[in-house]
CSV table of C-alpha atoms in Angstrom, one decimal:
chain,number,residue,atom,x,y,z
A,1339,VAL,CA,-77.7,110.3,-36.2
A,1340,ASN,CA,-74.8,112.7,-36.9
A,1341,GLN,CA,-72.6,110.9,-34.4
A,1342,ILE,CA,-73.3,107.6,-36.1
A,1343,LEU,CA,-72.6,109.0,-39.6
A,1344,LEU,CA,-69.3,110.5,-38.3
A,1345,LEU,CA,-68.3,107.2,-36.8
A,1346,LEU,CA,-69.0,105.4,-40.1
A,1347,LEU,CA,-67.0,108.0,-42.0
A,1348,VAL,CA,-64.0,107.6,-39.6
A,1349,LEU,CA,-64.2,103.8,-40.0
A,1350,THR,CA,-64.3,104.1,-43.8
A,1351,VAL,CA,-61.3,106.4,-43.9
A,1352,CYS,CA,-59.4,104.0,-41.6
A,1353,ALA,CA,-60.3,101.1,-43.8
A,1354,ILE,CA,-59.0,102.9,-46.9
A,1355,LEU,CA,-55.8,103.9,-45.2
A,1356,TYR,CA,-55.3,100.3,-43.9
A,1357,ASN,CA,-55.7,98.8,-47.4
A,1358,LYS,CA,-53.3,101.3,-49.0
A,1359,LEU,CA,-50.6,100.7,-46.4
A,1360,HIS,CA,-50.8,97.0,-46.9
A,1361,GLN,CA,-51.0,97.0,-50.6
A,1362,VAL,CA,-47.5,98.6,-51.0
A,1363,PRO,CA,-45.6,95.8,-49.4
A,1364,SER,CA,-47.7,93.3,-51.3
A,1365,ALA,CA,-46.8,94.8,-54.6
A,1366,LEU,CA,-43.1,95.0,-53.7
A,1367,LYS,CA,-43.3,91.3,-52.7
A,1368,ASN,CA,-44.6,90.4,-56.1
A,1369,GLU,CA,-41.7,92.2,-57.8
A,1370,THR,CA,-38.9,90.9,-55.6
A,1371,GLY,CA,-40.3,87.8,-53.9
A,1372,ASP,CA,-38.7,85.5,-56.4
A,1373,LEU,CA,-35.3,86.9,-56.0
A,1374,GLU,CA,-33.0,84.9,-53.7
A,1375,SER,CA,-30.4,86.4,-51.4
A,1376,PRO,CA,-26.9,85.2,-52.0
A,1377,GLU,CA,-27.2,83.1,-48.9
A,1378,GLU,CA,-30.3,81.3,-50.3
A,1379,MET,CA,-29.0,80.8,-53.9
A,1380,GLU,CA,-27.9,77.3,-54.8
A,1381,GLU,CA,-24.2,76.9,-54.1
A,1382,ILE,CA,-22.1,75.8,-57.1
A,1383,PRO,CA,-19.0,74.0,-56.0
A,1384,VAL,CA,-16.1,74.3,-58.4
A,1385,VAL,CA,-12.9,72.3,-57.9
A,1386,VAL,CA,-9.6,73.7,-59.3
A,1387,CYS,CA,-6.1,72.5,-58.5
A,1388,ALA,CA,-3.2,74.9,-57.7
A,1389,ALA,CA,0.0,73.1,-58.6
A,1390,ALA,CA,3.5,74.4,-58.0
A,1391,GLY,CA,4.9,76.2,-61.0
A,1392,ARG,CA,1.4,76.9,-62.5
A,1393,MET,CA,-0.6,78.6,-59.8
A,1394,GLY,CA,-1.1,81.5,-62.2
A,1395,ALA,CA,-3.3,79.1,-64.2
A,1396,ALA,CA,-5.6,78.4,-61.3
A,1397,ILE,CA,-5.8,82.1,-60.6
A,1398,ALA,CA,-6.8,82.9,-64.2
A,1399,ALA,CA,-9.4,80.1,-64.2
A,1400,ILE,CA,-11.0,81.3,-61.0
A,1401,SER,CA,-10.9,85.0,-62.1
A,1402,SER,CA,-12.7,84.1,-65.4
A,1403,ILE,CA,-15.4,82.1,-63.6
A,1404,TYR,CA,-16.0,84.7,-60.9
A,1405,SER,CA,-16.1,87.6,-63.4
A,1406,ASN,CA,-18.7,86.0,-65.7
A,1407,THR,CA,-21.4,84.9,-63.3
A,1408,GLU,CA,-23.8,86.1,-60.6
A,1409,ALA,CA,-24.1,82.6,-59.3
A,1410,ASN,CA,-23.2,81.6,-55.7
A,1411,VAL,CA,-19.9,79.9,-56.5
A,1412,LEU,CA,-17.8,78.1,-53.8
A,1413,PHE,CA,-14.3,77.4,-55.1
A,1414,TYR,CA,-12.5,74.3,-53.7
A,1415,ILE,CA,-8.8,75.1,-54.4
A,1416,VAL,CA,-6.8,71.9,-54.0
A,1417,GLY,CA,-3.1,72.0,-53.4
A,1418,LEU,CA,-0.2,70.2,-51.7
A,1419,LYS,CA,1.0,71.2,-48.3
A,1420,THR,CA,3.9,73.2,-49.7
A,1421,THR,CA,1.8,75.2,-52.2
A,1422,ILE,CA,-1.2,76.1,-50.1
A,1423,PRO,CA,0.2,79.2,-48.3
A,1424,HIS,CA,1.2,80.7,-51.7
A,1425,ILE,CA,-2.2,80.4,-53.3
A,1426,ARG,CA,-4.0,81.6,-50.2
A,1427,LYS,CA,-1.8,84.7,-50.0
A,1428,TRP,CA,-2.3,85.4,-53.8
A,1429,ILE,CA,-6.1,85.3,-53.4
A,1430,GLU,CA,-6.3,87.3,-50.2
A,1431,ASN,CA,-4.0,90.0,-51.6
A,1432,SER,CA,-5.8,90.5,-55.0
A,1433,LYS,CA,-9.2,91.4,-56.2
A,1434,LEU,CA,-10.2,87.7,-55.7
A,1435,LYS,CA,-10.3,88.3,-52.0
A,1436,GLU,CA,-14.1,88.6,-52.4
A,1437,ILE,CA,-14.6,85.0,-53.7
A,1438,LYS,CA,-15.9,82.2,-51.5
A,1439,PHE,CA,-13.3,79.5,-51.3
A,1440,LYS,CA,-11.9,76.6,-49.3
A,1441,VAL,CA,-8.4,75.4,-49.6
A,1442,VAL,CA,-8.1,71.7,-49.5
A,1443,GLU,CA,-4.8,69.8,-49.0
A,1444,PHE,CA,-4.4,66.7,-51.2
A,1445,ASN,CA,-2.3,63.9,-49.7
A,1446,PRO,CA,-0.2,62.3,-52.4
A,1447,MET,CA,0.3,59.2,-50.3
A,1448,VAL,CA,-3.1,57.9,-51.6
A,1449,LEU,CA,-1.3,57.4,-55.0
A,1450,LYS,CA,1.6,55.3,-53.6
A,1451,GLY,CA,2.1,52.3,-55.8
A,1452,LYS,CA,-0.6,53.4,-58.2
A,1453,ILE,CA,1.4,55.4,-60.7
A,1454,ARG,CA,3.8,53.9,-63.3
A,1455,GLN,CA,6.8,56.1,-63.8
A,1456,ASP,CA,7.0,57.5,-67.3
A,1457,ALA,CA,9.7,59.8,-68.5
A,1458,SER,CA,8.2,61.1,-71.7
A,1459,ARG,CA,5.8,63.6,-70.0
A,1460,PRO,CA,6.7,63.6,-66.3
A,1461,GLU,CA,4.4,66.6,-65.7
A,1462,LEU,CA,1.4,64.3,-66.3
A,1463,LEU,CA,2.4,62.3,-63.2
A,1464,GLN,CA,2.1,65.2,-60.8
A,1465,PRO,CA,-0.2,64.2,-57.8
A,1466,LEU,CA,-2.7,66.9,-58.4
A,1467,ASN,CA,-3.4,65.4,-61.9
A,1468,PHE,CA,-5.3,62.7,-60.1
A,1469,VAL,CA,-7.4,64.9,-57.8
A,1470,ARG,CA,-10.4,64.3,-60.1
A,1471,PHE,CA,-10.3,60.6,-59.1
A,1472,TYR,CA,-11.0,61.5,-55.4
A,1473,LEU,CA,-13.7,64.1,-55.6
A,1474,PRO,CA,-16.0,62.5,-52.9
A,1475,LEU,CA,-13.1,62.4,-50.5
A,1476,LEU,CA,-12.4,66.1,-50.9
A,1477,ILE,CA,-15.9,67.4,-51.3
A,1478,GLN,CA,-18.3,66.2,-48.6
A,1479,LYS,CA,-21.6,68.1,-48.6
A,1480,HIS,CA,-22.4,68.6,-52.2
A,1481,GLU,CA,-24.6,66.4,-54.5
A,1482,LYS,CA,-23.3,67.9,-57.7
A,1483,VAL,CA,-19.8,69.2,-58.4
A,1484,ILE,CA,-17.8,70.8,-61.3
A,1485,TYR,CA,-14.2,69.9,-61.7
A,1486,LEU,CA,-12.0,72.0,-64.0
A,1487,ASP,CA,-8.4,71.6,-65.1
A,1488,ASP,CA,-6.3,74.7,-64.3
A,1489,ASP,CA,-5.4,75.4,-68.0
A,1490,ILE,CA,-8.9,76.7,-68.8
A,1491,ILE,CA,-10.7,80.0,-68.8
A,1492,VAL,CA,-14.5,80.4,-68.7
A,1493,GLN,CA,-16.2,82.9,-70.9
A,1494,GLY,CA,-19.8,82.0,-70.1
A,1495,ASP,CA,-21.9,81.8,-67.0
A,1496,ILE,CA,-20.8,78.8,-64.9
A,1497,GLN,CA,-24.4,78.3,-63.9
A,1498,GLU,CA,-25.1,77.0,-67.4
A,1499,LEU,CA,-22.4,74.3,-67.0
A,1500,PHE,CA,-23.7,73.4,-63.6
A,1501,ASP,CA,-27.2,72.9,-65.0
A,1502,THR,CA,-25.9,70.1,-67.3
A,1503,LYS,CA,-28.4,67.2,-67.0
A,1504,LEU,CA,-27.0,63.9,-66.0
A,1505,ALA,CA,-29.0,60.8,-67.1
A,1506,PRO,CA,-30.2,58.5,-64.3
A,1507,GLY,CA,-27.3,56.2,-63.3
A,1508,HIS,CA,-24.6,58.4,-64.7
A,1509,ALA,CA,-21.9,59.6,-62.2
A,1510,ALA,CA,-20.4,62.2,-64.6
A,1511,ALA,CA,-20.7,64.2,-67.7
A,1512,PHE,CA,-17.8,64.9,-70.1
A,1513,SER,CA,-17.2,66.3,-73.6
A,1514,ASP,CA,-16.8,63.9,-76.4
A,1515,ASP,CA,-13.7,64.4,-78.5
A,1516,CYS,CA,-15.7,63.9,-81.7
A,1517,ASP,CA,-18.5,66.3,-80.8
A,1518,LEU,CA,-17.6,69.5,-82.5
A,1519,PRO,CA,-16.9,69.6,-86.3
A,1520,SER,CA,-15.1,72.9,-85.9
A,1521,THR,CA,-12.3,71.2,-83.9
A,1522,HIS,CA,-11.8,68.3,-86.4
A,1523,GLU,CA,-9.4,70.3,-88.6
A,1524,VAL,CA,-7.3,71.2,-85.6
A,1525,VAL,CA,-7.2,67.6,-84.5
A,1526,ARG,CA,-6.1,66.4,-87.9
A,1527,SER,CA,-3.5,69.2,-88.4
A,1528,VAL,CA,-1.6,68.3,-85.2
A,1529,GLY,CA,-2.0,64.6,-85.5
A,1530,MET,CA,-4.0,64.1,-82.3
A,1531,GLN,CA,-5.8,61.0,-81.4
A,1532,ASN,CA,-9.5,61.2,-80.5
A,1533,THR,CA,-10.3,57.5,-80.1
A,1534,TYR,CA,-9.6,54.9,-77.5
A,1535,MET,CA,-6.7,53.6,-79.7
A,1536,GLY,CA,-4.9,56.8,-78.9
A,1537,PHE,CA,-5.0,56.1,-75.1
A,1538,LEU,CA,-5.0,52.3,-74.5
A,1539,ASP,CA,-2.5,49.7,-75.7
A,1540,TYR,CA,-4.7,47.2,-77.7
A,1541,ARG,CA,-1.7,44.8,-77.9
A,1542,LYS,CA,-2.5,43.9,-74.3
A,1543,GLN,CA,-5.0,41.2,-73.6
A,1544,ALA,CA,-6.5,43.1,-70.6
A,1545,ILE,CA,-7.5,45.9,-73.0
A,1546,ARG,CA,-8.8,43.7,-75.7
A,1547,ASP,CA,-10.9,41.8,-73.0
A,1548,LEU,CA,-12.8,45.1,-72.3
A,1549,GLY,CA,-14.6,44.6,-75.6
A,1550,ILE,CA,-14.3,48.3,-76.5
A,1551,SER,CA,-13.7,49.1,-80.1
A,1552,PRO,CA,-10.4,51.0,-80.6
A,1553,SER,CA,-12.3,53.4,-82.9
A,1554,THR,CA,-14.6,54.5,-80.1
A,1555,CYS,CA,-14.5,58.2,-79.6
A,1556,SER,CA,-12.7,59.3,-76.5
A,1557,PHE,CA,-13.7,62.0,-74.1
A,1558,ASN,CA,-11.8,64.7,-72.2
A,1559,PRO,CA,-11.9,64.7,-68.4
A,1560,GLY,CA,-10.5,68.2,-68.0
A,1561,VAL,CA,-14.1,69.4,-67.5
A,1562,ILE,CA,-16.4,67.3,-65.4
A,1563,VAL,CA,-19.9,67.7,-64.0
A,1564,ALA,CA,-20.2,65.0,-61.4
A,1565,ASN,CA,-23.0,63.4,-59.3
A,1566,MET,CA,-21.4,62.5,-56.0
A,1567,THR,CA,-24.2,60.2,-54.9
A,1568,GLU,CA,-23.8,58.0,-58.0
A,1569,TRP,CA,-20.0,58.3,-57.9
A,1570,LYS,CA,-19.9,56.8,-54.4
A,1571,HIS,CA,-22.7,54.3,-55.1
A,1572,GLN,CA,-20.8,52.9,-58.1
A,1573,LYS,CA,-17.4,53.1,-56.2
A,1574,ILE,CA,-15.9,55.0,-59.1
A,1575,THR,CA,-12.7,55.9,-57.1
A,1576,LYS,CA,-12.1,52.2,-56.3
A,1577,GLN,CA,-12.6,51.3,-60.0
A,1578,LEU,CA,-10.1,54.0,-61.1
A,1579,GLU,CA,-7.6,52.8,-58.6
A,1580,LYS,CA,-7.9,49.2,-59.8
A,1581,TRP,CA,-7.0,50.2,-63.3
A,1582,MET,CA,-4.1,52.4,-62.1
A,1583,GLN,CA,-2.8,49.4,-60.2
A,1584,ARG,CA,-3.2,47.1,-63.2
A,1585,ASN,CA,-1.3,49.7,-65.4
A,1586,VAL,CA,1.6,49.6,-62.9
A,1587,GLU,CA,1.8,45.8,-63.3
A,1588,GLU,CA,0.9,45.4,-67.0
A,1589,ASN,CA,1.7,48.8,-68.7
A,1590,LEU,CA,-1.7,49.1,-70.3
A,1591,TYR,CA,-1.4,52.8,-71.2
A,1592,SER,CA,1.2,55.4,-71.1
A,1593,SER,CA,1.8,59.1,-71.7
A,1594,THR,CA,3.5,58.2,-75.0
A,1595,LEU,CA,0.1,57.4,-76.4
A,1596,GLY,CA,-2.6,60.0,-75.9
A,1597,GLY,CA,-0.8,61.9,-73.2
A,1598,GLY,CA,-3.4,60.7,-70.8
A,1599,VAL,CA,-2.2,58.8,-67.7
A,1600,ALA,CA,-5.1,60.3,-65.9
A,1601,THR,CA,-7.5,60.1,-68.9
A,1602,SER,CA,-7.0,56.4,-69.7
A,1603,PRO,CA,-8.5,54.8,-66.5
A,1604,MET,CA,-11.4,57.2,-66.8
A,1605,LEU,CA,-12.0,56.1,-70.4
A,1606,ILE,CA,-12.2,52.5,-69.2
A,1607,VAL,CA,-14.4,53.1,-66.1
A,1608,PHE,CA,-16.9,55.5,-67.7
A,1609,HIS,CA,-17.2,53.8,-71.1
A,1610,GLY,CA,-20.8,54.0,-72.2
A,1611,LYS,CA,-21.8,55.3,-68.8
A,1612,TYR,CA,-21.6,59.1,-68.9
A,1613,SER,CA,-23.7,62.1,-70.0
A,1614,THR,CA,-22.4,64.8,-72.4
A,1615,ILE,CA,-21.6,68.4,-71.9
A,1616,ASN,CA,-22.6,71.1,-74.4
A,1617,PRO,CA,-19.7,71.2,-76.9
A,1618,MET,CA,-19.3,75.0,-76.6
A,1619,TRP,CA,-18.6,74.4,-72.9
A,1620,HIS,CA,-15.3,72.7,-73.7
A,1621,ILE,CA,-13.3,74.0,-76.7
A,1622,ARG,CA,-10.1,72.0,-76.4
A,1623,HIS,CA,-6.7,71.5,-78.0
A,1624,LEU,CA,-5.6,75.1,-77.7
A,1625,GLY,CA,-2.3,73.8,-76.2
A,1626,TRP,CA,-1.5,71.1,-78.8
A,1627,SER,CA,0.4,73.3,-81.3
A,1628,PRO,CA,2.2,76.7,-81.1
A,1629,ASP,CA,1.0,77.4,-84.6
A,1630,THR,CA,-2.5,76.0,-85.2
A,1631,ARG,CA,-5.2,78.5,-84.3
A,1632,TYR,CA,-9.0,78.6,-84.2
A,1633,SER,CA,-10.9,81.5,-85.8
A,1634,GLU,CA,-11.4,84.5,-83.5
A,1635,HIS,CA,-15.2,84.5,-84.2
A,1636,PHE,CA,-15.4,80.8,-83.1
A,1637,LEU,CA,-13.5,81.5,-79.9
A,1638,GLN,CA,-15.6,84.5,-79.0
A,1639,GLU,CA,-18.7,82.2,-79.2
A,1640,ALA,CA,-17.1,79.6,-76.9
A,1641,LYS,CA,-18.1,79.3,-73.3
A,1642,LEU,CA,-14.9,77.6,-72.1
A,1643,LEU,CA,-11.4,77.4,-73.6
A,1644,HIS,CA,-9.0,74.6,-72.7
A,1645,TRP,CA,-5.2,74.7,-73.4
A,1646,ASN,CA,-4.7,71.0,-73.1
A,1647,GLY,CA,-1.4,69.9,-74.5
A,1648,ARG,CA,2.2,71.0,-74.0
A,1649,TYR,CA,1.9,74.7,-75.1
A,1650,LYS,CA,0.4,76.6,-72.2
A,1651,PRO,CA,-0.8,80.2,-72.3
A,1652,TRP,CA,1.4,81.3,-69.5
A,1653,ASP,CA,4.5,80.0,-71.3
A,1654,TYR,CA,6.0,80.6,-74.7
A,1655,PRO,CA,5.2,79.7,-77.4
A,1656,SER,CA,1.5,79.3,-77.2
A,1657,VAL,CA,-1.6,80.4,-79.1
A,1658,HIS,CA,-4.5,82.7,-78.2
A,1659,THR,CA,-2.6,83.9,-75.1
A,1660,ASP,CA,-4.4,87.2,-75.2
A,1661,LEU,CA,-7.7,85.5,-74.3
A,1662,TRP,CA,-6.1,83.8,-71.4
A,1663,GLU,CA,-4.2,86.8,-70.2
A,1664,ASN,CA,-7.4,88.9,-69.9
A,1665,TRP,CA,-8.2,87.0,-66.7
A,1666,PHE,CA,-4.7,86.6,-65.3
A,1667,ILE,CA,-3.9,88.5,-62.0
A,1668,PRO,CA,-0.2,89.1,-61.3
A,1669,ASP,CA,1.3,87.3,-58.3
A,1670,PRO,CA,1.6,89.9,-55.5
A,1671,SER,CA,4.7,88.0,-54.3
A,1672,GLY,CA,6.4,88.1,-57.7
A,1673,LYS,CA,7.2,84.4,-57.6
A,1674,PHE,CA,5.0,83.4,-60.6
A,1675,LYS,CA,5.9,85.2,-63.8
A,1676,LEU,CA,4.6,84.9,-67.4
A,1677,THR,CA,7.0,83.7,-70.0
A,1678,ARG,CA,6.9,86.0,-73.0
A,1679,PRO,CA,9.1,86.6,-76.1
A,1680,ASP,CA,10.5,89.8,-74.6
A,1681,SER,CA,10.9,88.6,-71.0
């Protein structure tokens, strides 16, 4: 009897120890099981161009995104053959060496015969201005992609922008130029256009035949959340190229209008067929005047700032340059330098 009781006691102690040993991992699993490792987190592809003469812009944009998120961001840095070594060296020899990135070469030959020469703002005719037209050719494996102009900084978590919902059948989401009352005063003060009339020549029959009211609010394609499946299904790139070709032949839009030789074909192709981005994720027009400023409180609330226009924050004059310079990383090679009043 004693032996039987002793055996039962030993079995009971073993059972208790077994349960305790297996409860600890179970509890830890409940606390940490929902956390994904960086390898398992959804990858957020962000496309930024690195153009000659303004690579510091791309560096500041990337720096601001990387510093303000825990998301698994993969940067696609698009450049021309001559500029790629410089941007790669800049990243690898700075604190950005920790980022995940791929350098993609853009072949400007795809634009041959599709761009009408315009002397009023020749910088708008640079090949990398049209990278956004060719996203599916540059980005192969992703369903959803963010495209950003280089003259931006991101103050929010890029995950929020990536989570922008696109309606069924929409290939992209943009920011409406009429979406934020706080920007209307700036628009009026510098005489900007925020309707289709400011981008398309309504004297031309081809434009009138579109049936788009000239007072329709335009949108800004400097920040895009795109669905690659829909983009390819709708042959968006082919449609954009068609309007580029027609502009070469008929001069349907020009940089003397809204300053949008890349914007205008997108306004046509995406009219009535795009989703909208949260207005605070695209505060625009910071580069349209060297004098007109937003309130500091408003800019602190903004998630993304865009210096679209002539007056860039790495040049002089410009406004709110301190906000941009917070994210700038000096060029280790010394080739790119900021232009400042005392320089």
